[in-house]
Amino acid sequence: MANRPLRICSSLSIIPFSTLFYTPLLRFTFPIAPPKPDIGAVQEVKETEQKEQVPAKLPPMEEAHIDALEEILGHKFSDRYLVEEAMTHGSAYYPLKGEMSYERLEFMGDAVLTFGVASEVFFTYPNLAPGPMTRLRAVNVDKEKLARIAVAHGLHRYLRHKAPQLESQINQFVDDLDNYPIHSNGLLDPPKVLADIVESLLGAVYVDTNKCYETVWKIFMRLSRPFITIETLGKHPVTELHELCQKLHNELKFNDKKWAENLTVDVLLNGKVIGSASCGPKKDICHNRAAKVALDRLKELLSNGKLEIFLKDNT
């Protein structure tokens, strides 16, 4: 009978009074707050889940696409994987960081191309001063010129990427090309990726041919027609505007204080606003476009003989 109360209490899951006497801490046990989650550990779990859901490698490039690029370049690749590498943007692996992209081949192509254009300019114009030579070299390898090559030959159609805004940016650039048949001299803002793939493909050819510079150069000269010459170079609007204002002995200033508010740059002639432009998100492009507006306005005032009236009356 002595054990009966304990047995009943046990069956009812009730702690007997006698037990509480010997284990007093049980009477004062409070619930323990759950530990705070480890943010780093949670993030690591999420990244692990993403890696399990998204493959780290891309599927092979379609053979028909490689064939089309070979036809455009006029070069049959011994290592066709170089074409895949040259046409793979880092965004193609989103949300992961891919193991391969065109960046290394772009680096190689940029170096070969810069040397080639410098050599072409040097030997074509034996009496040209270093300043114009530098400008001529730059305009034949800059972002706009190479982007024009990519669009003219449809190279961008085979680019592997997941950049959501790229298609609309390319379409806008193509529409703007009609206004500048040769070069805009800093007024257009082409997507950088277009220039990148031209350089990466040339880098791929350089590697595939075991560093044959002549092959790369022949391909570039064919794709880049027309090559910009000293006769078709034209002047940068900022440079031309400065030269004209110096000739007229007028003070020229660029006011970009509005840029942070509404992406606008004003051009002032003797303190009077003669031109302005709004453009985002690149300040230098807006600066160039404002200079072009001011230059056109200044030429118009000069041709009509109204510059003095403008400087006196304009507020």
PDB file of C-alpha atoms in Angstrom:
ATOM      1  CA  MET A   1       0.000   0.000   0.000  1.00  0.00           C
ATOM      2  CA  ALA A   2       2.954   2.357   0.596  1.00  0.00           C
ATOM      3  CA  ASN A   3       3.722   2.455  -3.157  1.00  0.00           C
ATOM      4  CA  ARG A   4       0.142   2.792  -4.314  1.00  0.00           C
ATOM      5  CA  PRO A   5      -0.125   6.635  -4.143  1.00  0.00           C
ATOM      6  CA  LEU A   6       3.114   6.955  -6.121  1.00  0.00           C
ATOM      7  CA  ARG A   7       1.867   4.507  -8.744  1.00  0.00           C
ATOM      8  CA  ILE A   8      -1.394   6.371  -9.149  1.00  0.00           C
ATOM      9  CA  CYS A   9       0.360   9.674  -9.391  1.00  0.00           C
ATOM     10  CA  SER A  10       2.736   8.229 -11.941  1.00  0.00           C
ATOM     11  CA  SER A  11      -0.096   6.984 -14.080  1.00  0.00           C
ATOM     12  CA  LEU A  12      -1.703  10.407 -13.943  1.00  0.00           C
ATOM     13  CA  SER A  13       1.619  12.079 -14.765  1.00  0.00           C
ATOM     14  CA  ILE A  14       1.391  14.103 -11.533  1.00  0.00           C
ATOM     15  CA  ILE A  15       4.501  14.626  -9.461  1.00  0.00           C
ATOM     16  CA  PRO A  16       3.892  13.534  -5.853  1.00  0.00           C
ATOM     17  CA  PHE A  17       4.392  16.005  -3.066  1.00  0.00           C
ATOM     18  CA  SER A  18       7.106  13.876  -1.585  1.00  0.00           C
ATOM     19  CA  THR A  19       9.036  14.014  -4.812  1.00  0.00           C
ATOM     20  CA  LEU A  20       8.789  17.787  -4.955  1.00  0.00           C
ATOM     21  CA  PHE A  21      10.271  17.945  -1.500  1.00  0.00           C
ATOM     22  CA  TYR A  22      13.431  16.247  -2.661  1.00  0.00           C
ATOM     23  CA  THR A  23      13.547  18.049  -6.023  1.00  0.00           C
ATOM     24  CA  PRO A  24      12.546  21.625  -5.240  1.00  0.00           C
ATOM     25  CA  LEU A  25      13.965  23.053  -8.494  1.00  0.00           C
ATOM     26  CA  LEU A  26      11.128  21.465 -10.416  1.00  0.00           C
ATOM     27  CA  ARG A  27       8.691  23.811  -8.697  1.00  0.00           C
ATOM     28  CA  PHE A  28      10.499  26.884  -9.984  1.00  0.00           C
ATOM     29  CA  THR A  29      11.284  25.881 -13.574  1.00  0.00           C
ATOM     30  CA  PHE A  30      10.513  28.681 -16.081  1.00  0.00           C
ATOM     31  CA  PRO A  31      10.264  28.318 -19.877  1.00  0.00           C
ATOM     32  CA  ILE A  32      13.564  29.041 -21.620  1.00  0.00           C
ATOM     33  CA  ALA A  33      13.453  31.583 -24.538  1.00  0.00           C
ATOM     34  CA  PRO A  34      14.317  29.976 -27.888  1.00  0.00           C
ATOM     35  CA  PRO A  35      17.757  30.913 -29.228  1.00  0.00           C
ATOM     36  CA  LYS A  36      17.905  33.704 -31.809  1.00  0.00           C
ATOM     37  CA  PRO A  37      18.364  32.424 -35.352  1.00  0.00           C
ATOM     38  CA  ASP A  38      21.844  32.584 -36.850  1.00  0.00           C
ATOM     39  CA  ILE A  39      21.345  34.932 -39.836  1.00  0.00           C
ATOM     40  CA  GLY A  40      24.511  33.686 -41.463  1.00  0.00           C
ATOM     41  CA  ALA A  41      23.415  30.087 -41.142  1.00  0.00           C
ATOM     42  CA  VAL A  42      19.969  30.883 -42.591  1.00  0.00           C
ATOM     43  CA  GLN A  43      21.559  32.647 -45.551  1.00  0.00           C
ATOM     44  CA  GLU A  44      23.896  29.724 -46.098  1.00  0.00           C
ATOM     45  CA  VAL A  45      20.930  27.339 -46.169  1.00  0.00           C
ATOM     46  CA  LYS A  46      19.156  29.527 -48.731  1.00  0.00           C
ATOM     47  CA  GLU A  47      22.254  29.687 -50.941  1.00  0.00           C
ATOM     48  CA  THR A  48      22.637  25.922 -50.664  1.00  0.00           C
ATOM     49  CA  GLU A  49      19.017  25.449 -51.741  1.00  0.00           C
ATOM     50  CA  GLN A  50      19.568  27.757 -54.722  1.00  0.00           C
ATOM     51  CA  LYS A  51      22.654  25.820 -55.769  1.00  0.00           C
ATOM     52  CA  GLU A  52      20.669  22.606 -55.618  1.00  0.00           C
ATOM     53  CA  GLN A  53      17.879  24.078 -57.751  1.00  0.00           C
ATOM     54  CA  VAL A  54      19.975  25.933 -60.367  1.00  0.00           C
ATOM     55  CA  PRO A  55      22.675  24.101 -62.320  1.00  0.00           C
ATOM     56  CA  ALA A  56      26.135  25.621 -62.091  1.00  0.00           C
ATOM     57  CA  LYS A  57      26.860  24.798 -65.731  1.00  0.00           C
ATOM     58  CA  LEU A  58      25.091  26.009 -68.831  1.00  0.00           C
ATOM     59  CA  PRO A  59      23.930  23.637 -71.533  1.00  0.00           C
ATOM     60  CA  PRO A  60      26.208  23.507 -74.568  1.00  0.00           C
ATOM     61  CA  MET A  61      25.803  26.239 -77.158  1.00  0.00           C
ATOM     62  CA  GLU A  62      23.785  25.175 -80.189  1.00  0.00           C
ATOM     63  CA  GLU A  63      25.970  23.949 -83.023  1.00  0.00           C
ATOM     64  CA  ALA A  64      23.973  26.056 -85.489  1.00  0.00           C
ATOM     65  CA  HIS A  65      24.823  29.196 -83.497  1.00  0.00           C
ATOM     66  CA  ILE A  66      28.513  28.360 -83.509  1.00  0.00           C
ATOM     67  CA  ASP A  67      28.329  27.724 -87.261  1.00  0.00           C
ATOM     68  CA  ALA A  68      26.674  31.120 -87.770  1.00  0.00           C
ATOM     69  CA  LEU A  69      29.350  32.925 -85.762  1.00  0.00           C
ATOM     70  CA  GLU A  70      32.110  31.149 -87.676  1.00  0.00           C
ATOM     71  CA  GLU A  71      30.538  32.301 -90.922  1.00  0.00           C
ATOM     72  CA  ILE A  72      30.336  35.912 -89.693  1.00  0.00           C
ATOM     73  CA  LEU A  73      33.969  35.879 -88.594  1.00  0.00           C
ATOM     74  CA  GLY A  74      35.191  33.902 -91.578  1.00  0.00           C
ATOM     75  CA  HIS A  75      37.100  31.541 -89.299  1.00  0.00           C
ATOM     76  CA  LYS A  76      36.656  27.832 -88.522  1.00  0.00           C
ATOM     77  CA  PHE A  77      37.539  27.155 -84.898  1.00  0.00           C
ATOM     78  CA  SER A  78      39.664  24.173 -83.975  1.00  0.00           C
ATOM     79  CA  ASP A  79      38.410  24.574 -80.418  1.00  0.00           C
ATOM     80  CA  ARG A  80      34.715  25.415 -80.698  1.00  0.00           C
ATOM     81  CA  TYR A  81      34.418  25.751 -76.934  1.00  0.00           C
ATOM     82  CA  LEU A  82      36.189  29.103 -77.329  1.00  0.00           C
ATOM     83  CA  VAL A  83      33.100  30.399 -79.143  1.00  0.00           C
ATOM     84  CA  GLU A  84      30.898  29.391 -76.217  1.00  0.00           C
ATOM     85  CA  GLU A  85      33.218  31.138 -73.801  1.00  0.00           C
ATOM     86  CA  ALA A  86      33.375  34.278 -75.948  1.00  0.00           C
ATOM     87  CA  MET A  87      29.575  34.556 -76.079  1.00  0.00           C
ATOM     88  CA  THR A  88      28.733  33.846 -72.428  1.00  0.00           C
ATOM     89  CA  HIS A  89      27.935  36.810 -70.203  1.00  0.00           C
ATOM     90  CA  GLY A  90      28.282  36.434 -66.436  1.00  0.00           C
ATOM     91  CA  SER A  91      24.539  36.959 -65.980  1.00  0.00           C
ATOM     92  CA  ALA A  92      23.817  33.731 -67.850  1.00  0.00           C
ATOM     93  CA  TYR A  93      24.266  31.800 -64.592  1.00  0.00           C
ATOM     94  CA  TYR A  94      21.978  33.990 -62.475  1.00  0.00           C
ATOM     95  CA  PRO A  95      21.476  33.686 -59.518  1.00  0.00           C
ATOM     96  CA  LEU A  96      24.810  31.877 -59.313  1.00  0.00           C
ATOM     97  CA  LYS A  97      28.282  32.996 -60.275  1.00  0.00           C
ATOM     98  CA  GLY A  98      29.267  30.948 -63.275  1.00  0.00           C
ATOM     99  CA  GLU A  99      32.534  29.176 -63.782  1.00  0.00           C
ATOM    100  CA  MET A 100      33.133  30.688 -67.230  1.00  0.00           C
ATOM    101  CA  SER A 101      32.424  33.983 -69.035  1.00  0.00           C
ATOM    102  CA  TYR A 102      33.885  36.038 -71.866  1.00  0.00           C
ATOM    103  CA  GLU A 103      35.958  38.312 -69.602  1.00  0.00           C
ATOM    104  CA  ARG A 104      39.353  36.645 -70.109  1.00  0.00           C
ATOM    105  CA  LEU A 105      38.974  36.486 -73.884  1.00  0.00           C
ATOM    106  CA  GLU A 106      37.765  40.094 -73.885  1.00  0.00           C
ATOM    107  CA  PHE A 107      40.965  41.087 -72.090  1.00  0.00           C
ATOM    108  CA  MET A 108      43.037  39.336 -74.755  1.00  0.00           C
ATOM    109  CA  GLY A 109      41.046  40.734 -77.658  1.00  0.00           C
ATOM    110  CA  ASP A 110      41.233  44.280 -76.306  1.00  0.00           C
ATOM    111  CA  ALA A 111      45.037  44.127 -76.167  1.00  0.00           C
ATOM    112  CA  VAL A 112      45.404  42.710 -79.681  1.00  0.00           C
ATOM    113  CA  LEU A 113      42.889  45.165 -81.126  1.00  0.00           C
ATOM    114  CA  THR A 114      44.439  48.241 -79.528  1.00  0.00           C
ATOM    115  CA  PHE A 115      47.852  47.317 -80.885  1.00  0.00           C
ATOM    116  CA  GLY A 116      46.446  46.632 -84.341  1.00  0.00           C
ATOM    117  CA  VAL A 117      44.630  49.952 -84.644  1.00  0.00           C
ATOM    118  CA  ALA A 118      47.627  51.867 -83.290  1.00  0.00           C
ATOM    119  CA  SER A 119      49.842  50.199 -85.883  1.00  0.00           C
ATOM    120  CA  GLU A 120      47.357  50.923 -88.685  1.00  0.00           C
ATOM    121  CA  VAL A 121      47.128  54.609 -87.758  1.00  0.00           C
ATOM    122  CA  PHE A 122      50.896  54.959 -87.354  1.00  0.00           C
ATOM    123  CA  PHE A 123      51.788  53.584 -90.772  1.00  0.00           C
ATOM    124  CA  THR A 124      48.808  55.070 -92.643  1.00  0.00           C
ATOM    125  CA  TYR A 125      49.591  58.612 -91.459  1.00  0.00           C
ATOM    126  CA  PRO A 126      53.392  58.973 -91.253  1.00  0.00           C
ATOM    127  CA  ASN A 127      53.207  62.737 -90.664  1.00  0.00           C
ATOM    128  CA  LEU A 128      50.311  62.835 -88.205  1.00  0.00           C
ATOM    129  CA  ALA A 129      50.995  64.304 -84.757  1.00  0.00           C
ATOM    130  CA  PRO A 130      50.549  62.138 -81.620  1.00  0.00           C
ATOM    131  CA  GLY A 131      47.410  64.008 -80.528  1.00  0.00           C
ATOM    132  CA  PRO A 132      45.320  63.249 -83.636  1.00  0.00           C
ATOM    133  CA  MET A 133      46.806  59.755 -83.783  1.00  0.00           C
ATOM    134  CA  THR A 134      45.577  59.072 -80.258  1.00  0.00           C
ATOM    135  CA  ARG A 135      42.121  60.362 -81.088  1.00  0.00           C
ATOM    136  CA  LEU A 136      41.966  58.316 -84.285  1.00  0.00           C
ATOM    137  CA  ARG A 137      43.048  55.156 -82.486  1.00  0.00           C
ATOM    138  CA  ALA A 138      40.563  55.695 -79.659  1.00  0.00           C
ATOM    139  CA  VAL A 139      37.548  56.281 -81.889  1.00  0.00           C
ATOM    140  CA  ASN A 140      38.191  53.037 -83.820  1.00  0.00           C
ATOM    141  CA  VAL A 141      38.279  50.855 -80.706  1.00  0.00           C
ATOM    142  CA  ASP A 142      35.904  52.662 -78.355  1.00  0.00           C
ATOM    143  CA  LYS A 143      32.640  51.254 -77.024  1.00  0.00           C
ATOM    144  CA  GLU A 144      30.474  52.858 -79.677  1.00  0.00           C
ATOM    145  CA  LYS A 145      32.536  51.723 -82.664  1.00  0.00           C
ATOM    146  CA  LEU A 146      32.707  48.128 -81.453  1.00  0.00           C
ATOM    147  CA  ALA A 147      29.015  48.119 -80.557  1.00  0.00           C
ATOM    148  CA  ARG A 148      28.264  49.235 -84.117  1.00  0.00           C
ATOM    149  CA  ILE A 149      30.223  46.233 -85.395  1.00  0.00           C
ATOM    150  CA  ALA A 150      28.287  43.850 -83.145  1.00  0.00           C
ATOM    151  CA  VAL A 151      24.928  45.190 -84.295  1.00  0.00           C
ATOM    152  CA  ALA A 152      25.877  45.432 -87.980  1.00  0.00           C
ATOM    153  CA  HIS A 153      26.789  41.736 -88.087  1.00  0.00           C
ATOM    154  CA  GLY A 154      24.178  40.454 -85.630  1.00  0.00           C
ATOM    155  CA  LEU A 155      26.678  39.141 -83.104  1.00  0.00           C
ATOM    156  CA  HIS A 156      24.423  40.068 -80.194  1.00  0.00           C
ATOM    157  CA  ARG A 157      21.801  37.549 -81.326  1.00  0.00           C
ATOM    158  CA  TYR A 158      23.993  34.711 -80.079  1.00  0.00           C
ATOM    159  CA  LEU A 159      24.932  36.188 -76.700  1.00  0.00           C
ATOM    160  CA  ARG A 160      24.048  33.970 -73.739  1.00  0.00           C
ATOM    161  CA  HIS A 161      22.809  36.172 -70.891  1.00  0.00           C
ATOM    162  CA  LYS A 162      20.023  36.870 -68.390  1.00  0.00           C
ATOM    163  CA  ALA A 163      20.334  40.660 -68.271  1.00  0.00           C
ATOM    164  CA  PRO A 164      16.677  41.821 -68.264  1.00  0.00           C
ATOM    165  CA  GLN A 165      17.241  45.331 -69.676  1.00  0.00           C
ATOM    166  CA  LEU A 166      19.756  44.419 -72.365  1.00  0.00           C
ATOM    167  CA  GLU A 167      17.321  43.854 -75.232  1.00  0.00           C
ATOM    168  CA  SER A 168      15.627  47.230 -74.793  1.00  0.00           C
ATOM    169  CA  GLN A 169      19.012  48.964 -74.500  1.00  0.00           C
ATOM    170  CA  ILE A 170      20.208  47.378 -77.731  1.00  0.00           C
ATOM    171  CA  ASN A 171      16.994  48.334 -79.532  1.00  0.00           C
ATOM    172  CA  GLN A 172      17.366  51.934 -78.371  1.00  0.00           C
ATOM    173  CA  PHE A 173      20.966  52.028 -79.549  1.00  0.00           C
ATOM    174  CA  VAL A 174      19.988  50.643 -82.963  1.00  0.00           C
ATOM    175  CA  ASP A 175      17.269  53.294 -83.341  1.00  0.00           C
ATOM    176  CA  ASP A 176      19.730  56.073 -82.468  1.00  0.00           C
ATOM    177  CA  LEU A 177      22.294  54.913 -85.024  1.00  0.00           C
ATOM    178  CA  ASP A 178      20.287  56.437 -87.885  1.00  0.00           C
ATOM    179  CA  ASN A 179      21.214  59.912 -86.626  1.00  0.00           C
ATOM    180  CA  TYR A 180      24.970  59.192 -86.681  1.00  0.00           C
ATOM    181  CA  PRO A 181      26.022  57.035 -89.651  1.00  0.00           C
ATOM    182  CA  ILE A 182      29.742  56.943 -88.760  1.00  0.00           C
ATOM    183  CA  HIS A 183      30.231  57.930 -85.115  1.00  0.00           C
ATOM    184  CA  SER A 184      28.385  60.160 -82.637  1.00  0.00           C
ATOM    185  CA  ASN A 185      31.553  61.422 -80.893  1.00  0.00           C
ATOM    186  CA  GLY A 186      30.249  60.793 -77.414  1.00  0.00           C
ATOM    187  CA  LEU A 187      26.519  61.409 -77.898  1.00  0.00           C
ATOM    188  CA  LEU A 188      25.364  57.776 -77.868  1.00  0.00           C
ATOM    189  CA  ASP A 189      25.489  55.376 -74.944  1.00  0.00           C
ATOM    190  CA  PRO A 190      25.701  51.829 -76.330  1.00  0.00           C
ATOM    191  CA  PRO A 191      25.473  48.797 -74.027  1.00  0.00           C
ATOM    192  CA  LYS A 192      29.021  47.845 -73.060  1.00  0.00           C
ATOM    193  CA  VAL A 193      28.330  44.160 -73.615  1.00  0.00           C
ATOM    194  CA  LEU A 194      28.110  44.757 -77.388  1.00  0.00           C
ATOM    195  CA  ALA A 195      31.684  45.995 -77.488  1.00  0.00           C
ATOM    196  CA  ASP A 196      32.770  43.243 -75.112  1.00  0.00           C
ATOM    197  CA  ILE A 197      31.683  40.398 -77.364  1.00  0.00           C
ATOM    198  CA  VAL A 198      33.534  41.837 -80.358  1.00  0.00           C
ATOM    199  CA  GLU A 199      36.732  41.882 -78.302  1.00  0.00           C
ATOM    200  CA  SER A 200      36.086  38.444 -76.814  1.00  0.00           C
ATOM    201  CA  LEU A 201      35.511  36.879 -80.238  1.00  0.00           C
ATOM    202  CA  LEU A 202      38.718  38.432 -81.562  1.00  0.00           C
ATOM    203  CA  GLY A 203      40.479  37.121 -78.463  1.00  0.00           C
ATOM    204  CA  ALA A 204      39.038  33.678 -79.162  1.00  0.00           C
ATOM    205  CA  VAL A 205      40.403  33.755 -82.717  1.00  0.00           C
ATOM    206  CA  TYR A 206      43.809  34.851 -81.414  1.00  0.00           C
ATOM    207  CA  VAL A 207      43.930  31.914 -79.001  1.00  0.00           C
ATOM    208  CA  ASP A 208      42.522  29.420 -81.520  1.00  0.00           C
ATOM    209  CA  THR A 209      45.136  30.352 -84.141  1.00  0.00           C
ATOM    210  CA  ASN A 210      48.008  30.043 -81.664  1.00  0.00           C
ATOM    211  CA  LYS A 211      48.510  33.820 -81.435  1.00  0.00           C
ATOM    212  CA  CYS A 212      48.230  34.639 -85.147  1.00  0.00           C
ATOM    213  CA  TYR A 213      47.843  38.411 -85.117  1.00  0.00           C
ATOM    214  CA  GLU A 214      47.462  38.684 -88.906  1.00  0.00           C
ATOM    215  CA  THR A 215      44.322  36.523 -88.892  1.00  0.00           C
ATOM    216  CA  VAL A 216      42.716  38.583 -86.140  1.00  0.00           C
ATOM    217  CA  TRP A 217      43.528  41.826 -87.906  1.00  0.00           C
ATOM    218  CA  LYS A 218      42.069  40.721 -91.243  1.00  0.00           C
ATOM    219  CA  ILE A 219      38.833  39.725 -89.523  1.00  0.00           C
ATOM    220  CA  PHE A 220      38.569  43.029 -87.675  1.00  0.00           C
ATOM    221  CA  MET A 221      39.276  45.180 -90.731  1.00  0.00           C
ATOM    222  CA  ARG A 222      36.561  43.370 -92.676  1.00  0.00           C
ATOM    223  CA  LEU A 223      33.996  43.646 -89.877  1.00  0.00           C
ATOM    224  CA  SER A 224      34.796  47.262 -88.975  1.00  0.00           C
ATOM    225  CA  ARG A 225      34.187  48.822 -92.382  1.00  0.00           C
ATOM    226  CA  PRO A 226      34.155  51.725 -92.707  1.00  0.00           C
ATOM    227  CA  PHE A 227      37.334  52.281 -90.725  1.00  0.00           C
ATOM    228  CA  ILE A 228      37.226  55.824 -89.327  1.00  0.00           C
ATOM    229  CA  THR A 229      39.879  57.953 -91.006  1.00  0.00           C
ATOM    230  CA  ILE A 230      41.247  61.409 -90.323  1.00  0.00           C
ATOM    231  CA  GLU A 231      38.838  62.716 -92.957  1.00  0.00           C
ATOM    232  CA  THR A 232      35.732  61.154 -91.357  1.00  0.00           C
ATOM    233  CA  LEU A 233      36.794  61.540 -87.745  1.00  0.00           C
ATOM    234  CA  GLY A 234      34.873  64.701 -86.955  1.00  0.00           C
ATOM    235  CA  LYS A 235      35.274  66.706 -83.750  1.00  0.00           C
ATOM    236  CA  HIS A 236      34.035  65.951 -80.302  1.00  0.00           C
ATOM    237  CA  PRO A 237      31.255  68.472 -79.461  1.00  0.00           C
ATOM    238  CA  VAL A 238      32.916  69.567 -76.223  1.00  0.00           C
ATOM    239  CA  THR A 239      36.226  70.171 -77.998  1.00  0.00           C
ATOM    240  CA  GLU A 240      34.603  72.038 -80.876  1.00  0.00           C
ATOM    241  CA  LEU A 241      32.540  74.189 -78.519  1.00  0.00           C
ATOM    242  CA  HIS A 242      35.598  75.161 -76.471  1.00  0.00           C
ATOM    243  CA  GLU A 243      37.561  76.052 -79.606  1.00  0.00           C
ATOM    244  CA  LEU A 244      34.744  78.193 -80.994  1.00  0.00           C
ATOM    245  CA  CYS A 245      34.244  80.049 -77.707  1.00  0.00           C
ATOM    246  CA  GLN A 246      37.960  80.755 -77.434  1.00  0.00           C
ATOM    247  CA  LYS A 247      37.934  82.142 -80.948  1.00  0.00           C
ATOM    248  CA  LEU A 248      34.988  84.413 -80.066  1.00  0.00           C
ATOM    249  CA  HIS A 249      36.537  85.366 -76.707  1.00  0.00           C
ATOM    250  CA  ASN A 250      33.428  84.202 -74.866  1.00  0.00           C
ATOM    251  CA  GLU A 251      33.411  82.573 -71.458  1.00  0.00           C
ATOM    252  CA  LEU A 252      32.141  78.983 -71.456  1.00  0.00           C
ATOM    253  CA  LYS A 253      30.967  77.067 -68.410  1.00  0.00           C
ATOM    254  CA  PHE A 254      29.173  73.791 -67.767  1.00  0.00           C
ATOM    255  CA  ASN A 255      26.743  73.737 -64.863  1.00  0.00           C
ATOM    256  CA  ASP A 256      25.970  70.237 -63.629  1.00  0.00           C
ATOM    257  CA  LYS A 257      24.475  71.186 -60.253  1.00  0.00           C
ATOM    258  CA  LYS A 258      21.048  70.037 -61.478  1.00  0.00           C
ATOM    259  CA  TRP A 259      22.369  66.562 -62.234  1.00  0.00           C
ATOM    260  CA  ALA A 260      21.536  65.152 -58.818  1.00  0.00           C
ATOM    261  CA  GLU A 261      17.968  66.486 -59.072  1.00  0.00           C
ATOM    262  CA  ASN A 262      16.850  65.982 -62.664  1.00  0.00           C
ATOM    263  CA  LEU A 263      19.846  64.618 -64.622  1.00  0.00           C
ATOM    264  CA  THR A 264      20.312  67.941 -66.441  1.00  0.00           C
ATOM    265  CA  VAL A 265      23.471  69.775 -67.517  1.00  0.00           C
ATOM    266  CA  ASP A 266      23.363  73.435 -68.592  1.00  0.00           C
ATOM    267  CA  VAL A 267      25.880  75.214 -70.803  1.00  0.00           C
ATOM    268  CA  LEU A 268      26.482  78.895 -70.101  1.00  0.00           C
ATOM    269  CA  LEU A 269      27.964  81.421 -72.510  1.00  0.00           C
ATOM    270  CA  ASN A 270      29.040  84.595 -70.691  1.00  0.00           C
ATOM    271  CA  GLY A 271      26.703  83.557 -67.888  1.00  0.00           C
ATOM    272  CA  LYS A 272      23.713  82.986 -70.214  1.00  0.00           C
ATOM    273  CA  VAL A 273      22.221  79.512 -70.725  1.00  0.00           C
ATOM    274  CA  ILE A 274      22.740  78.654 -74.371  1.00  0.00           C
ATOM    275  CA  GLY A 275      22.025  74.936 -74.201  1.00  0.00           C
ATOM    276  CA  SER A 276      21.047  72.105 -71.892  1.00  0.00           C
ATOM    277  CA  ALA A 277      20.394  68.387 -72.016  1.00  0.00           C
ATOM    278  CA  SER A 278      18.906  65.718 -69.794  1.00  0.00           C
ATOM    279  CA  CYS A 279      20.192  62.188 -69.917  1.00  0.00           C
ATOM    280  CA  GLY A 280      20.562  59.349 -67.496  1.00  0.00           C
ATOM    281  CA  PRO A 281      22.213  57.561 -65.983  1.00  0.00           C
ATOM    282  CA  LYS A 282      25.632  58.655 -67.311  1.00  0.00           C
ATOM    283  CA  LYS A 283      26.763  62.164 -66.571  1.00  0.00           C
ATOM    284  CA  ASP A 284      29.456  62.297 -69.252  1.00  0.00           C
ATOM    285  CA  ILE A 285      26.950  61.456 -72.009  1.00  0.00           C
ATOM    286  CA  CYS A 286      24.660  64.225 -70.727  1.00  0.00           C
ATOM    287  CA  HIS A 287      27.637  66.591 -70.681  1.00  0.00           C
ATOM    288  CA  ASN A 288      28.410  65.792 -74.319  1.00  0.00           C
ATOM    289  CA  ARG A 289      24.804  66.177 -75.428  1.00  0.00           C
ATOM    290  CA  ALA A 290      24.484  69.542 -73.690  1.00  0.00           C
ATOM    291  CA  ALA A 291      27.633  70.673 -75.500  1.00  0.00           C
ATOM    292  CA  LYS A 292      26.138  69.589 -78.835  1.00  0.00           C
ATOM    293  CA  VAL A 293      22.924  71.526 -78.174  1.00  0.00           C
ATOM    294  CA  ALA A 294      24.912  74.620 -77.212  1.00  0.00           C
ATOM    295  CA  LEU A 295      27.207  74.260 -80.216  1.00  0.00           C
ATOM    296  CA  ASP A 296      24.309  74.043 -82.658  1.00  0.00           C
ATOM    297  CA  ARG A 297      22.624  77.034 -81.026  1.00  0.00           C
ATOM    298  CA  LEU A 298      25.822  79.087 -81.093  1.00  0.00           C
ATOM    299  CA  LYS A 299      26.377  78.340 -84.787  1.00  0.00           C
ATOM    300  CA  GLU A 300      22.792  79.324 -85.529  1.00  0.00           C
ATOM    301  CA  LEU A 301      23.185  82.640 -83.689  1.00  0.00           C
ATOM    302  CA  LEU A 302      26.408  83.358 -85.539  1.00  0.00           C
ATOM    303  CA  SER A 303      24.913  82.606 -88.948  1.00  0.00           C
ATOM    304  CA  ASN A 304      21.942  84.901 -88.246  1.00  0.00           C
ATOM    305  CA  GLY A 305      24.092  87.639 -86.728  1.00  0.00           C
ATOM    306  CA  LYS A 306      22.129  87.470 -83.474  1.00  0.00           C
ATOM    307  CA  LEU A 307      24.792  86.402 -80.978  1.00  0.00           C
ATOM    308  CA  GLU A 308      25.217  89.898 -79.512  1.00  0.00           C
ATOM    309  CA  ILE A 309      21.446  90.251 -79.113  1.00  0.00           C
ATOM    310  CA  PHE A 310      21.289  86.889 -77.379  1.00  0.00           C
ATOM    311  CA  LEU A 311      24.051  87.782 -74.931  1.00  0.00           C
ATOM    312  CA  LYS A 312      22.420  91.111 -74.076  1.00  0.00           C
ATOM    313  CA  ASP A 313      18.749  90.198 -73.944  1.00  0.00           C
ATOM    314  CA  ASN A 314      18.606  86.559 -72.869  1.00  0.00           C
ATOM    315  CA  THR A 315      17.816  86.027 -69.214  1.00  0.00           C
TER     316      THR A 315
END
